[in-house]
Coordinates of C-alpha atoms and ligand atoms in Angstrom, one line a residue:
M1 CA -18.4 3.2 50.0
L2 CA -18.8 -0.6 49.6
R3 CA -22.3 -1.6 48.3
Q4 CA -23.1 -5.1 49.1
F5 CA -25.2 -7.9 47.6
P6 CA -28.1 -8.4 48.0
I7 CA -28.9 -4.8 48.7
F8 CA -26.9 -3.8 45.7
R9 CA -27.2 -5.8 42.5
A10 CA -24.9 -4.6 39.6
R11 CA -27.2 -6.4 37.1
R12 CA -30.1 -4.0 37.7
L13 CA -28.7 -1.3 35.5
R14 CA -27.5 -3.8 32.9
S15 CA -31.0 -5.3 32.5
R16 CA -32.2 -3.1 29.7
P17 CA -30.5 -1.2 26.8
E18 CA -32.0 2.1 28.0
F19 CA -30.4 1.7 31.5
R20 CA -27.1 0.8 29.8
D21 CA -27.4 3.9 27.7
L22 CA -28.1 6.1 30.7
V23 CA -25.1 4.8 32.7
R24 CA -22.5 4.5 30.0
E25 CA -19.4 6.2 31.1
T26 CA -17.6 6.6 27.8
H27 CA -18.9 7.8 24.5
L28 CA -17.6 7.4 21.0
D29 CA -18.8 9.9 18.5
R30 CA -18.0 10.8 14.9
T31 CA -16.5 14.1 16.2
D32 CA -13.8 12.1 18.0
L33 CA -12.4 10.8 14.7
I34 CA -9.6 11.8 12.3
Y35 CA -9.3 9.8 9.1
P36 CA -5.8 9.1 7.6
M37 CA -5.6 9.3 3.8
F38 CA -2.8 8.6 1.3
V39 CA -2.1 10.7 -1.9
V40 CA 0.0 9.5 -4.8
P41 CA 1.2 11.1 -8.1
G42 CA -0.7 10.5 -11.3
V43 CA -4.2 10.6 -12.5
D44 CA -7.2 8.3 -11.9
V45 CA -5.4 6.2 -9.3
E46 CA -7.4 4.5 -6.6
H47 CA -5.3 1.7 -5.4
E48 CA -6.4 -0.5 -2.5
I49 CA -3.6 -1.1 0.0
P50 CA -3.3 -4.9 0.2
S51 CA -2.5 -5.1 3.9
M52 CA -5.1 -2.4 4.7
P53 CA -8.3 -3.5 3.0
G54 CA -10.8 -0.6 2.6
C55 CA -7.9 2.0 2.5
F56 CA -6.6 3.4 -0.7
Q57 CA -3.8 5.4 -2.3
Y58 CA -5.5 8.2 -4.3
S59 CA -4.3 10.5 -7.0
V60 CA -5.4 14.1 -6.3
D61 CA -8.3 13.9 -8.7
R62 CA -9.7 10.7 -7.1
L63 CA -8.9 12.0 -3.6
I64 CA -11.3 14.9 -3.8
P65 CA -14.5 12.9 -4.0
A66 CA -13.3 10.6 -1.3
V67 CA -12.5 13.5 1.0
Q68 CA -15.9 15.0 0.2
E69 CA -17.4 11.8 1.4
V70 CA -15.5 12.0 4.7
A71 CA -16.7 15.5 5.2
D72 CA -20.3 14.5 4.4
L73 CA -20.1 11.8 7.1
G74 CA -19.4 14.6 9.6
I75 CA -15.9 13.5 10.5
P76 CA -14.1 16.7 11.6
G77 CA -10.7 16.0 10.0
I78 CA -8.4 14.0 7.8
I79 CA -4.6 13.6 8.1
L80 CA -2.8 13.4 4.8
F81 CA 0.2 11.4 3.9
G82 CA 2.0 12.0 0.6
I83 CA 4.0 9.6 -1.7
P84 CA 6.2 11.8 -3.9
R85 CA 7.2 11.2 -7.5
H86 CA 10.9 11.4 -6.7
K87 CA 12.8 10.7 -3.6
D88 CA 16.2 12.0 -2.7
G89 CA 18.6 12.3 0.2
R90 CA 17.0 15.5 1.6
G91 CA 13.4 14.7 0.9
S92 CA 13.0 17.7 -1.4
E93 CA 9.4 17.1 -2.4
A94 CA 8.3 17.3 1.2
Y95 CA 8.8 21.1 1.1
A96 CA 8.4 21.8 -2.6
P97 CA 5.6 24.3 -3.3
D98 CA 4.2 22.0 -5.9
G99 CA 4.9 18.8 -3.9
I100 CA 2.2 16.1 -3.7
I101 CA 0.8 17.2 -0.3
Q102 CA 0.8 20.9 -1.3
Q103 CA -1.2 20.0 -4.5
A104 CA -3.6 17.8 -2.6
V105 CA -4.2 20.4 0.1
L106 CA -4.8 23.1 -2.4
A107 CA -7.3 21.0 -4.4
I108 CA -9.2 20.0 -1.2
K109 CA -9.4 23.5 0.1
N110 CA -10.8 24.7 -3.3
T111 CA -13.6 22.2 -3.2
V112 CA -14.4 20.8 0.3
D113 CA -15.8 22.9 3.2
H114 CA -16.1 22.1 6.9
L115 CA -13.2 19.7 7.1
L116 CA -9.9 20.1 8.9
V117 CA -7.0 19.1 6.7
I118 CA -4.1 18.0 8.9
T119 CA -0.8 17.1 7.3
D120 CA 1.8 14.7 8.6
V121 CA 5.2 16.4 8.7
C122 CA 8.0 13.9 8.2
L123 CA 10.7 13.1 5.7
C124 CA 10.6 9.3 5.6
E125 CA 8.1 9.2 2.6
Y126 CA 10.3 11.6 0.7
T127 CA 13.9 10.4 1.3
D128 CA 15.5 7.7 -0.8
H129 CA 16.9 6.1 2.3
G130 CA 13.5 6.1 4.0
H131 CA 14.6 7.7 7.3
C132 CA 12.9 10.6 8.9
G133 CA 15.8 13.0 8.6
V134 CA 19.0 13.9 6.9
I135 CA 21.7 11.2 7.0
R136 CA 25.4 11.4 7.6
D137 CA 27.6 8.3 8.1
G138 CA 24.6 6.2 8.6
D139 CA 23.2 8.5 11.3
V140 CA 20.1 10.6 11.3
L141 CA 21.2 14.2 12.0
N142 CA 19.0 16.0 14.4
D143 CA 19.5 19.7 14.0
P144 CA 19.9 20.0 10.2
T145 CA 16.7 18.0 9.9
L146 CA 14.8 20.6 12.0
E147 CA 15.2 23.2 9.3
L148 CA 13.7 20.9 6.6
L149 CA 10.8 19.9 8.9
A150 CA 10.0 23.6 9.6
E151 CA 10.2 24.4 5.9
E152 CA 7.9 21.4 5.2
A153 CA 5.4 22.5 7.8
L154 CA 5.4 26.1 6.5
S155 CA 4.8 24.9 2.9
H156 CA 1.8 22.8 4.0
I157 CA 0.3 25.7 5.8
Q158 CA 0.9 28.0 2.9
A159 CA -0.9 25.5 0.7
G160 CA -3.9 25.8 3.0
A161 CA -3.5 23.1 5.6
D162 CA -5.3 23.7 9.0
M163 CA -2.9 22.0 11.3
V164 CA 0.5 20.3 11.1
A165 CA 1.4 17.0 12.7
P166 CA 5.2 16.4 13.1
S167 CA 5.8 12.6 13.3
D168 CA 9.6 12.5 12.9
M169 CA 10.7 12.4 16.6
M170 CA 13.7 14.7 16.1
D171 CA 14.4 16.6 19.3
G172 CA 13.3 20.2 19.2
R173 CA 11.1 19.9 16.1
V174 CA 7.9 21.3 17.7
G175 CA 9.8 24.4 18.8
A176 CA 11.4 24.8 15.4
I177 CA 8.1 24.5 13.6
R178 CA 6.3 26.8 16.0
Q179 CA 9.0 29.5 15.5
T180 CA 8.9 29.3 11.7
L181 CA 5.1 29.4 11.6
D182 CA 5.0 32.4 14.0
Q183 CA 7.6 34.2 12.0
N184 CA 5.5 33.8 8.9
G185 CA 2.3 35.1 10.4
Y186 CA 0.8 31.7 11.2
E187 CA 0.7 32.0 15.0
S188 CA -2.9 30.8 15.0
I189 CA -2.2 27.5 13.3
P190 CA -2.1 24.7 15.9
I191 CA 0.4 21.8 16.1
L192 CA -0.6 18.2 16.8
A193 CA 2.6 16.6 17.9
Y194 CA 3.3 12.9 17.7
S195 CA 4.9 13.2 21.1
A196 CA 5.1 9.7 22.5
K197 CA 5.8 7.8 19.3
Y198 CA 7.2 4.4 19.7
A199 CA 9.5 2.4 17.5
S200 CA 6.7 0.0 16.8
A201 CA 6.3 -3.1 14.5
F202 CA 2.6 -2.1 14.3
Y203 CA 3.5 0.4 11.5
G204 CA 4.3 -2.4 9.1
P205 CA 1.3 -2.0 6.8
F206 CA 1.6 1.8 6.8
R207 CA 5.1 1.5 5.4
D208 CA 3.7 -0.3 2.4
A209 CA 1.0 2.3 2.0
A210 CA 3.4 5.2 2.2
D211 CA 6.4 3.5 0.7
S212 CA 8.4 4.7 3.7
A213 CA 10.3 1.7 5.0
P214 CA 13.9 2.5 6.0
Q215 CA 16.4 1.2 3.4
F216 CA 18.9 0.4 6.1
G217 CA 18.7 0.0 9.9
D218 CA 15.5 0.9 11.8
R219 CA 14.0 3.9 13.6
R220 CA 15.2 3.0 17.1
S221 CA 17.7 5.9 17.3
Y222 CA 14.8 8.4 17.2
Q223 CA 11.5 6.7 18.0
M224 CA 10.9 5.5 21.6
D225 CA 11.7 2.1 23.1
P226 CA 8.4 0.2 23.7
A227 CA 9.6 -0.7 27.2
N228 CA 9.6 2.9 28.4
A229 CA 6.7 4.9 30.0
D230 CA 8.2 7.7 32.1
E231 CA 10.2 8.8 29.0
A232 CA 6.8 9.3 27.2
L233 CA 5.8 11.8 29.9
H234 CA 9.0 13.7 29.4
E235 CA 8.6 13.8 25.6
V236 CA 5.0 15.2 26.1
A237 CA 6.3 17.8 28.6
L238 CA 9.0 18.9 26.1
D239 CA 6.5 19.2 23.2
L240 CA 4.1 21.2 25.3
Q241 CA 6.8 23.5 26.4
E242 CA 7.8 23.9 22.7
G243 CA 4.2 24.9 21.8
A244 CA 2.3 21.7 20.9
D245 CA -1.5 22.2 21.1
I246 CA -2.5 18.6 21.0
V247 CA -0.2 15.7 22.0
M248 CA -0.4 12.2 20.5
V249 CA 0.4 8.7 21.7
K250 CA 1.2 6.2 19.0
P251 CA 0.4 3.4 18.6
A252 CA -2.7 3.2 20.8
L253 CA -3.7 -0.4 21.6
A254 CA -0.4 -1.5 23.2
Y255 CA 0.1 1.9 24.9
M256 CA -3.1 2.4 26.8
D257 CA -1.2 3.1 30.0
I258 CA 0.7 5.9 28.3
I259 CA -2.6 7.5 27.0
H260 CA -3.9 7.3 30.5
R261 CA -0.8 8.8 32.2
V262 CA -0.5 11.5 29.6
K263 CA -4.1 12.6 30.1
T264 CA -4.1 12.5 33.9
T265 CA -0.7 14.2 34.2
F266 CA -1.1 17.0 31.7
N267 CA -4.9 17.5 31.2
V268 CA -4.4 18.7 27.7
P269 CA -6.0 17.5 24.5
V270 CA -4.7 14.0 23.8
A271 CA -4.8 12.2 20.5
A272 CA -4.2 8.4 20.0
Y273 CA -3.2 6.8 16.7
N274 CA -5.0 3.5 16.1
V275 CA -2.2 2.5 13.7
S276 CA -2.1 0.5 10.5
G277 CA -1.1 -2.8 12.2
E278 CA -3.9 -2.5 14.7
Y279 CA -6.3 -2.1 11.8
A280 CA -4.7 -4.9 9.7
M281 CA -5.0 -7.4 12.6
I282 CA -8.7 -6.9 12.9
K283 CA -9.3 -6.9 9.2
A284 CA -7.3 -10.1 8.8
A285 CA -9.0 -11.9 11.6
A286 CA -12.4 -10.7 10.6
G287 CA -11.7 -11.7 7.0
N288 CA -11.1 -15.2 8.2
G289 CA -14.3 -15.2 10.1
W290 CA -12.6 -15.5 13.4
I291 CA -13.8 -12.3 15.0
D292 CA -16.7 -9.8 14.5
E293 CA -15.0 -6.8 12.9
R294 CA -17.6 -4.2 14.0
R295 CA -17.7 -5.3 17.6
V296 CA -14.0 -5.7 18.0
A297 CA -13.2 -2.4 16.3
L298 CA -15.7 -0.5 18.4
E299 CA -14.5 -2.3 21.6
V300 CA -10.9 -1.2 20.8
L301 CA -11.9 2.4 20.0
Y302 CA -14.0 2.6 23.2
S303 CA -11.1 1.4 25.2
I304 CA -8.8 4.0 23.7
K305 CA -11.3 6.7 24.7
R306 CA -11.7 5.1 28.1
A307 CA -7.9 5.3 28.6
G308 CA -8.2 9.1 28.1
A309 CA -7.9 10.0 24.4
D310 CA -9.9 12.9 23.3
M311 CA -9.6 12.0 19.6
I312 CA -8.5 9.0 17.6
L313 CA -6.8 8.8 14.3
T314 CA -8.2 5.6 12.8
Y315 CA -8.6 3.8 9.5
F316 CA -12.0 2.7 10.8
A317 CA -13.3 6.3 10.9
R318 CA -15.7 5.9 8.0
D319 CA -16.9 2.6 9.2
V320 CA -17.4 3.9 12.7
V321 CA -19.8 6.6 11.5
R322 CA -21.8 4.0 9.7
W323 CA -21.8 1.6 12.6
L324 CA -22.9 4.3 15.1
G325 CA -25.7 5.2 12.8
E326 CA -26.8 1.6 12.7
M327 CA -26.8 1.3 16.5
D328 CA -29.1 4.3 16.7
A329 CA -31.5 2.8 14.3
Ligands
LIG401 C1 5.9 8.8 9.4 C2 4.7 8.1 10.0 C3 4.5 6.7 10.2 C4 3.2 6.5 10.7 C5 2.6 7.8 10.7 N1 3.6 8.7 10.3 C6 5.5 5.5 10.0 C7 6.7 5.4 10.8 O1 7.0 6.1 11.7 O2 7.4 4.5 10.4 C8 2.6 5.2 11.0 C9 1.1 5.2 10.9 C10 0.5 3.8 10.9 O3 1.1 2.8 11.1 O4 -0.8 3.7 10.7 N2 7.0 8.8 10.2

């Protein structure tokens, strides 16, 4: 139906904040958010990541109060990334029972209630070559990597994690992890799959935060080509068939079309990762006084939800809760 001026005036319902509240189509809530956090070895470490102002690497003892703060804000979950003490060719600390993530999860679960602890399952932080799998002749081997990823996922869950999030982009990893979890009695643990994960330059600051930059080559032989969209739908379909409970699109900002297509095609829970580079760009511009951090960040997060995401992994999570509170006031 075409409504025409002057019978119809779009500005009527924009004229007062109360009208705007009533007709707003998209809502952003603290319950949409997952906050990424980085844990490092040592004691009394709380190191601000230079390219990600406001985000820190924490040792386990300092992580606990920070996690408690996130839970107190009413944010439903965190996703944990670990930086190990030692790296090797097979990323051994990723699946060591006393690895950095396993220690952190155990400590959080002993002290903090009402918060989902999600763990990123990947090898790049743990391997000395910085790739997401086992290497032979300069190539990342797919099938031998699956066993290690499944072992890593299992050890995170045994430490007490509530959900695993494989981010490695090996073929078949969701199925491998599902099978291992089920065989060990963890059939009720969900998997959040990084399904449409692109080989993106927006991960730059993260690789400083997690010390996970590849030491040779790049990740284009396993992460997706930014030029592709149909392929993302195929990746999502495969992960759903293999048992993914939530599928993720990553990054978010440059991939809104993918978020939208995944949501409308599959009608399953969709997560979007508002990645480190997206955060750093806003922080840098705002730090220069060129943009309004709060308004730009909220605009981006609203647009990610509008595109179809049910939840957003974002370094702005704590700020968002504060900002939304201020807006109510
Ligand atoms: C691990 C992983 C990465 C990110 C999340 N998990 C880095 C990468 O793939 O290189 C990036 C997150 C961000 O940039 O905020 N594979």
